[in-house]
Amino acid sequence: MKKVRLNNGVEMPAIGFGVFQIPKNETERCVNDALEAGYRMIDTAASYFNEKEVGDAIRNSGLKREDLFITTKLWVQDFEYEDALKAFDKSMVNLGLDYLDLYLLHKPYGNYYAAWRALEKLYKEGRIKAIGVTSFSDERLQDLFLHNEIKPAVNQLEINPWYQQKRSEEFLASEGIQMEAWSPLACGTGDIFHNPVLFSIAEKHGKSVAQIVLRWLNQRNIVVIPKSTHKERIIENLNILDFTLTDEDMKLISSLDTGKSKIYDDQDLTTVRGIGLYKIHE
């Protein structure tokens, strides 16, 4: 498995398995399928409500803990210092782990400064190998690390052919922060699997459109965490390292960038309010 080295020296697999929107009753099976296929990184979150099922799959896999890279995320509701520490403990109980590889602030809302300082404490105690954020714009991310002790190791952003985040790619590279793509296949929006440009490149290489998109991100040094509930697609999404996209292929895919999300508008006030006030527990 290809790996990337984070800014604190920790190695992170370049390809992982995401479990967002996988139902609780299917999560353990899907994670088992992913681990059997060769994935060694699993990405979950408190707000996905399937941490326990991920933990069950890990325990039943027979794999050594040190061979796995497990990520979960702290939800906005718990972005106060003491709340963050309690939420972390709850996630660890759900996962059945005694340390975490990567812990992320899930969205750039609420008191994320207090939450970040809680993550710094947990990191210093050795309970987390690396800490980072999700969906932080460049300016919010810069402000966060300029006024705290530990620079985030990862920023997990929506990145796909429609929303390529080229400006953030340059900024994160300049700051030594690893870029990771959530929704790399754009949740199927824009009829992505039948796009003529992507389809023609896929035909040329004898690959699926999903494999082309994931390899495109991989060649940009962006970590990917595709999700699927179908075993054959889980296997397919991992097998992207046996071919290389040409410079022309990369340019053609680059031309698909619209500069905005087809999934949700993070500048829409109703959306921001809904996310910021969403509660995952009493």
Tab-separated table of C-alpha atoms in Angstrom:
chain	number	residue	atom	x	y	z
A	1	MET	CA	0.000	0.000	0.000
A	2	LYS	CA	1.337	3.413	-0.989
A	3	LYS	CA	1.659	5.775	1.972
A	4	VAL	CA	2.123	9.483	2.567
A	5	ARG	CA	4.188	10.933	5.392
A	6	LEU	CA	2.435	13.523	7.541
A	7	ASN	CA	4.126	16.628	8.934
A	8	ASN	CA	4.813	14.865	12.243
A	9	GLY	CA	6.413	11.829	10.573
A	10	VAL	CA	3.402	9.518	10.855
A	11	GLU	CA	2.750	7.410	7.763
A	12	MET	CA	-0.805	7.360	6.418
A	13	PRO	CA	-2.143	5.044	3.685
A	14	ALA	CA	-2.860	6.872	0.448
A	15	ILE	CA	-6.099	4.940	-0.079
A	16	GLY	CA	-8.677	4.282	2.616
A	17	PHE	CA	-12.255	3.144	3.020
A	18	GLY	CA	-14.967	5.606	4.051
A	19	VAL	CA	-18.184	4.631	5.817
A	20	PHE	CA	-20.270	7.812	5.520
A	21	GLN	CA	-23.949	6.974	4.918
A	22	ILE	CA	-23.381	3.235	5.194
A	23	PRO	CA	-26.264	1.927	7.336
A	24	LYS	CA	-25.359	0.540	10.752
A	25	ASN	CA	-26.583	-2.919	9.793
A	26	GLU	CA	-24.258	-3.008	6.775
A	27	THR	CA	-21.181	-1.280	8.181
A	28	GLU	CA	-19.468	-4.281	9.763
A	29	ARG	CA	-19.844	-6.363	6.585
A	30	CYS	CA	-18.556	-3.545	4.374
A	31	VAL	CA	-15.541	-2.867	6.594
A	32	ASN	CA	-14.809	-6.596	6.707
A	33	ASP	CA	-14.919	-6.674	2.900
A	34	ALA	CA	-12.585	-3.667	2.744
A	35	LEU	CA	-10.068	-5.165	5.164
A	36	GLU	CA	-10.130	-8.487	3.295
A	37	ALA	CA	-9.540	-6.611	0.027
A	38	GLY	CA	-6.413	-5.012	1.466
A	39	TYR	CA	-7.520	-1.623	2.817
A	40	ARG	CA	-5.698	-0.688	5.990
A	41	MET	CA	-7.260	2.735	6.610
A	42	ILE	CA	-10.873	3.138	7.750
A	43	ASP	CA	-12.517	6.571	8.045
A	44	THR	CA	-15.557	7.082	10.257
A	45	ALA	CA	-17.029	9.821	12.466
A	46	ALA	CA	-19.157	10.237	15.565
A	47	SER	CA	-21.870	11.785	13.399
A	48	TYR	CA	-21.992	8.719	11.127
A	49	PHE	CA	-23.400	6.665	14.019
A	50	ASN	CA	-21.441	3.558	13.001
A	51	GLU	CA	-18.230	3.738	15.049
A	52	LYS	CA	-19.206	0.643	17.043
A	53	GLU	CA	-19.777	-1.382	13.879
A	54	VAL	CA	-16.398	-0.262	12.538
A	55	GLY	CA	-14.835	-1.353	15.823
A	56	ASP	CA	-16.547	-4.740	15.639
A	57	ALA	CA	-15.115	-5.308	12.162
A	58	ILE	CA	-11.637	-4.332	13.332
A	59	ARG	CA	-11.786	-6.732	16.279
A	60	ASN	CA	-13.045	-9.583	14.119
A	61	SER	CA	-10.500	-9.018	11.341
A	62	GLY	CA	-7.590	-10.728	13.069
A	63	LEU	CA	-5.318	-7.929	11.872
A	64	LYS	CA	-2.691	-6.362	14.112
A	65	ARG	CA	-3.666	-2.957	15.466
A	66	GLU	CA	-0.372	-1.439	14.348
A	67	ASP	CA	-1.135	-2.435	10.755
A	68	LEU	CA	-4.316	-0.336	10.704
A	69	PHE	CA	-4.884	3.411	10.407
A	70	ILE	CA	-8.194	4.466	11.964
A	71	THR	CA	-9.731	7.929	11.628
A	72	THR	CA	-12.760	9.341	13.374
A	73	LYS	CA	-14.089	12.871	13.795
A	74	LEU	CA	-15.366	15.163	16.533
A	75	TRP	CA	-18.767	16.716	15.827
A	76	VAL	CA	-19.481	20.458	16.181
A	77	GLN	CA	-21.846	19.884	19.113
A	78	ASP	CA	-18.826	18.848	21.202
A	79	PHE	CA	-16.541	21.748	20.265
A	80	GLU	CA	-15.929	22.835	23.853
A	81	TYR	CA	-12.770	21.726	25.636
A	82	GLU	CA	-14.273	19.342	28.210
A	83	ASP	CA	-16.988	18.186	25.803
A	84	ALA	CA	-14.338	17.287	23.237
A	85	LEU	CA	-12.406	15.177	25.736
A	86	LYS	CA	-15.585	13.321	26.726
A	87	ALA	CA	-16.610	12.806	23.100
A	88	PHE	CA	-13.185	11.372	22.283
A	89	ASP	CA	-13.479	8.883	25.134
A	90	LYS	CA	-16.924	7.854	23.876
A	91	SER	CA	-15.592	7.307	20.344
A	92	MET	CA	-12.754	5.199	21.702
A	93	VAL	CA	-15.216	3.031	23.624
A	94	ASN	CA	-17.342	2.641	20.496
A	95	LEU	CA	-14.321	1.716	18.407
A	96	GLY	CA	-12.803	-0.472	21.110
A	97	LEU	CA	-9.378	1.100	20.650
A	98	ASP	CA	-6.757	2.357	23.087
A	99	TYR	CA	-5.320	4.890	20.645
A	100	LEU	CA	-6.435	6.596	17.450
A	101	ASP	CA	-4.366	7.231	14.331
A	102	LEU	CA	-6.128	10.412	13.205
A	103	TYR	CA	-8.744	12.605	14.885
A	104	LEU	CA	-10.373	15.416	12.935
A	105	LEU	CA	-12.513	18.427	13.786
A	106	HIS	CA	-15.478	17.634	11.560
A	107	LYS	CA	-16.539	21.138	10.432
A	108	PRO	CA	-15.229	24.716	10.805
A	109	TYR	CA	-18.079	25.918	13.022
A	110	GLY	CA	-18.651	26.503	16.731
A	111	ASN	CA	-15.816	26.846	19.230
A	112	TYR	CA	-13.235	24.957	17.223
A	113	TYR	CA	-10.404	26.709	19.051
A	114	ALA	CA	-11.402	25.043	22.331
A	115	ALA	CA	-11.864	21.742	20.535
A	116	TRP	CA	-8.455	22.007	18.888
A	117	ARG	CA	-6.767	22.570	22.232
A	118	ALA	CA	-8.442	19.424	23.526
A	119	LEU	CA	-7.050	17.539	20.528
A	120	GLU	CA	-3.600	18.972	21.241
A	121	LYS	CA	-3.822	17.608	24.793
A	122	LEU	CA	-4.829	14.148	23.582
A	123	TYR	CA	-2.042	14.212	20.990
A	124	LYS	CA	0.579	15.137	23.589
A	125	GLU	CA	-0.655	12.295	25.790
A	126	GLY	CA	-0.085	9.843	22.929
A	127	ARG	CA	-3.735	8.897	22.617
A	128	ILE	CA	-3.833	10.179	19.028
A	129	LYS	CA	-1.040	9.774	16.471
A	130	ALA	CA	-2.098	12.784	14.360
A	131	ILE	CA	-4.726	15.530	14.487
A	132	GLY	CA	-6.378	17.525	11.743
A	133	VAL	CA	-9.533	19.117	10.399
A	134	THR	CA	-12.305	18.606	7.876
A	135	SER	CA	-13.732	21.151	5.425
A	136	PHE	CA	-11.708	24.107	6.699
A	137	SER	CA	-11.216	26.914	4.192
A	138	ASP	CA	-7.648	28.139	3.748
A	139	GLU	CA	-8.152	31.292	5.801
A	140	ARG	CA	-9.830	29.520	8.731
A	141	LEU	CA	-7.171	26.845	8.729
A	142	GLN	CA	-4.341	29.368	8.671
A	143	ASP	CA	-5.926	31.349	11.494
A	144	LEU	CA	-6.248	28.147	13.534
A	145	PHE	CA	-2.620	27.103	13.287
A	146	LEU	CA	-1.215	30.613	13.683
A	147	HIS	CA	-2.794	30.855	17.132
A	148	ASN	CA	-2.206	27.339	18.411
A	149	GLU	CA	0.766	25.151	19.183
A	150	ILE	CA	0.313	22.202	16.823
A	151	LYS	CA	-0.276	22.580	13.106
A	152	PRO	CA	-2.952	20.256	11.678
A	153	ALA	CA	-1.511	17.246	9.866
A	154	VAL	CA	-4.505	16.789	7.527
A	155	ASN	CA	-7.310	18.838	5.983
A	156	GLN	CA	-10.049	16.609	4.615
A	157	LEU	CA	-11.908	18.496	1.882
A	158	GLU	CA	-14.512	17.771	-0.745
A	159	ILE	CA	-12.374	17.156	-3.841
A	160	ASN	CA	-13.611	15.627	-7.076
A	161	PRO	CA	-13.578	16.431	-10.820
A	162	TRP	CA	-16.267	19.115	-10.403
A	163	TYR	CA	-14.621	20.764	-7.382
A	164	GLN	CA	-10.876	20.349	-7.668
A	165	GLN	CA	-9.695	22.720	-4.900
A	166	LYS	CA	-6.543	23.770	-6.766
A	167	ARG	CA	-5.972	26.874	-4.626
A	168	SER	CA	-6.206	24.845	-1.427
A	169	GLU	CA	-3.898	22.228	-2.933
A	170	GLU	CA	-1.183	24.861	-3.340
A	171	PHE	CA	-1.747	26.342	0.120
A	172	LEU	CA	-1.744	23.007	1.934
A	173	ALA	CA	1.369	21.847	0.093
A	174	SER	CA	3.169	25.071	1.046
A	175	GLU	CA	2.254	24.515	4.713
A	176	GLY	CA	3.062	20.802	4.800
A	177	ILE	CA	-0.552	19.806	5.512
A	178	GLN	CA	-1.790	16.645	3.823
A	179	MET	CA	-4.819	17.006	1.564
A	180	GLU	CA	-7.439	14.273	1.809
A	181	ALA	CA	-10.523	13.961	-0.387
A	182	TRP	CA	-13.957	13.281	0.966
A	183	SER	CA	-16.557	12.478	-1.666
A	184	PRO	CA	-13.901	11.844	-4.334
A	185	LEU	CA	-16.582	10.474	-6.649
A	186	ALA	CA	-18.866	13.476	-6.010
A	187	CYS	CA	-21.617	11.236	-4.605
A	188	GLY	CA	-22.422	10.388	-8.226
A	189	THR	CA	-23.573	13.948	-8.985
A	190	GLY	CA	-23.283	15.442	-12.450
A	191	ASP	CA	-23.718	11.970	-13.947
A	192	ILE	CA	-20.018	11.513	-13.227
A	193	PHE	CA	-19.870	7.850	-14.201
A	194	HIS	CA	-21.057	8.674	-17.723
A	195	ASN	CA	-19.083	11.856	-18.276
A	196	PRO	CA	-17.643	11.663	-21.839
A	197	VAL	CA	-14.159	12.885	-20.849
A	198	LEU	CA	-13.820	10.494	-17.925
A	199	PHE	CA	-15.410	7.639	-19.840
A	200	SER	CA	-13.012	8.013	-22.779
A	201	ILE	CA	-9.983	8.019	-20.470
A	202	ALA	CA	-11.354	4.962	-18.681
A	203	GLU	CA	-11.803	3.115	-21.983
A	204	LYS	CA	-8.242	3.979	-23.017
A	205	HIS	CA	-6.778	2.480	-19.846
A	206	GLY	CA	-9.224	-0.402	-19.535
A	207	LYS	CA	-10.412	0.897	-16.165
A	208	SER	CA	-13.649	2.137	-14.637
A	209	VAL	CA	-14.481	5.831	-14.346
A	210	ALA	CA	-14.194	5.505	-10.559
A	211	GLN	CA	-10.665	4.122	-10.891
A	212	ILE	CA	-9.708	6.989	-13.210
A	213	VAL	CA	-10.953	9.618	-10.757
A	214	LEU	CA	-9.252	7.965	-7.785
A	215	ARG	CA	-5.975	7.595	-9.687
A	216	TRP	CA	-6.198	11.260	-10.775
A	217	LEU	CA	-6.398	12.273	-7.112
A	218	ASN	CA	-3.684	9.818	-6.130
A	219	GLN	CA	-1.320	11.297	-8.728
A	220	ARG	CA	-1.981	14.725	-7.181
A	221	ASN	CA	-0.760	13.259	-3.852
A	222	ILE	CA	-4.266	13.523	-2.391
A	223	VAL	CA	-5.383	10.774	-0.014
A	224	VAL	CA	-8.712	9.207	-1.027
A	225	ILE	CA	-11.404	7.444	1.024
A	226	PRO	CA	-13.999	6.082	-1.424
A	227	LYS	CA	-17.125	4.388	-0.072
A	228	SER	CA	-19.145	1.515	-1.454
A	229	THR	CA	-21.413	-1.193	-0.097
A	230	HIS	CA	-20.678	-3.513	-3.041
A	231	LYS	CA	-17.745	-5.886	-2.559
A	232	GLU	CA	-16.676	-5.823	-6.203
A	233	ARG	CA	-16.522	-2.017	-6.186
A	234	ILE	CA	-14.698	-1.976	-2.863
A	235	ILE	CA	-12.022	-4.159	-4.473
A	236	GLU	CA	-12.031	-2.118	-7.684
A	237	ASN	CA	-11.563	1.201	-5.878
A	238	LEU	CA	-8.407	-0.083	-4.194
A	239	ASN	CA	-6.800	-1.303	-7.419
A	240	ILE	CA	-5.651	1.998	-8.903
A	241	LEU	CA	-1.861	1.739	-8.728
A	242	ASP	CA	-1.214	-0.532	-11.718
A	243	PHE	CA	-1.560	2.227	-14.323
A	244	THR	CA	-0.564	5.873	-14.728
A	245	LEU	CA	-2.576	8.721	-16.191
A	246	THR	CA	-0.718	10.742	-18.811
A	247	ASP	CA	-0.171	14.491	-18.606
A	248	GLU	CA	-2.848	14.848	-21.271
A	249	ASP	CA	-5.273	12.758	-19.202
A	250	MET	CA	-4.588	14.958	-16.181
A	251	LYS	CA	-5.184	18.135	-18.220
A	252	LEU	CA	-8.459	16.819	-19.607
A	253	ILE	CA	-9.731	16.028	-16.117
A	254	SER	CA	-8.509	19.409	-14.893
A	255	SER	CA	-10.752	21.048	-17.509
A	256	LEU	CA	-13.845	19.647	-15.757
A	257	ASP	CA	-13.409	21.885	-12.716
A	258	THR	CA	-16.436	24.107	-12.022
A	259	GLY	CA	-14.917	25.692	-8.931
A	260	LYS	CA	-17.895	24.813	-6.754
A	261	SER	CA	-19.552	21.853	-5.097
A	262	LYS	CA	-22.428	19.935	-6.643
A	263	ILE	CA	-23.165	18.420	-3.229
A	264	TYR	CA	-23.804	21.428	-0.993
A	265	ASP	CA	-22.957	25.121	-0.825
A	266	ASP	CA	-20.907	25.871	2.283
A	267	GLN	CA	-21.587	29.589	1.774
A	268	ASP	CA	-25.356	29.089	1.991
A	269	LEU	CA	-26.509	30.448	5.353
A	270	THR	CA	-29.320	27.916	5.769
A	271	THR	CA	-26.875	25.065	5.136
A	272	VAL	CA	-24.303	26.486	7.541
A	273	ARG	CA	-26.942	26.989	10.223
A	274	GLY	CA	-28.256	23.467	9.788
A	275	ILE	CA	-24.803	21.899	10.067
A	276	GLY	CA	-23.679	24.150	12.887
A	277	LEU	CA	-26.731	23.433	15.062
A	278	TYR	CA	-27.128	19.738	14.218
A	279	LYS	CA	-27.026	17.588	17.362
A	280	ILE	CA	-25.950	13.957	17.411
A	281	HIS	CA	-26.795	13.354	21.085
A	282	GLU	CA	-28.754	14.875	23.968
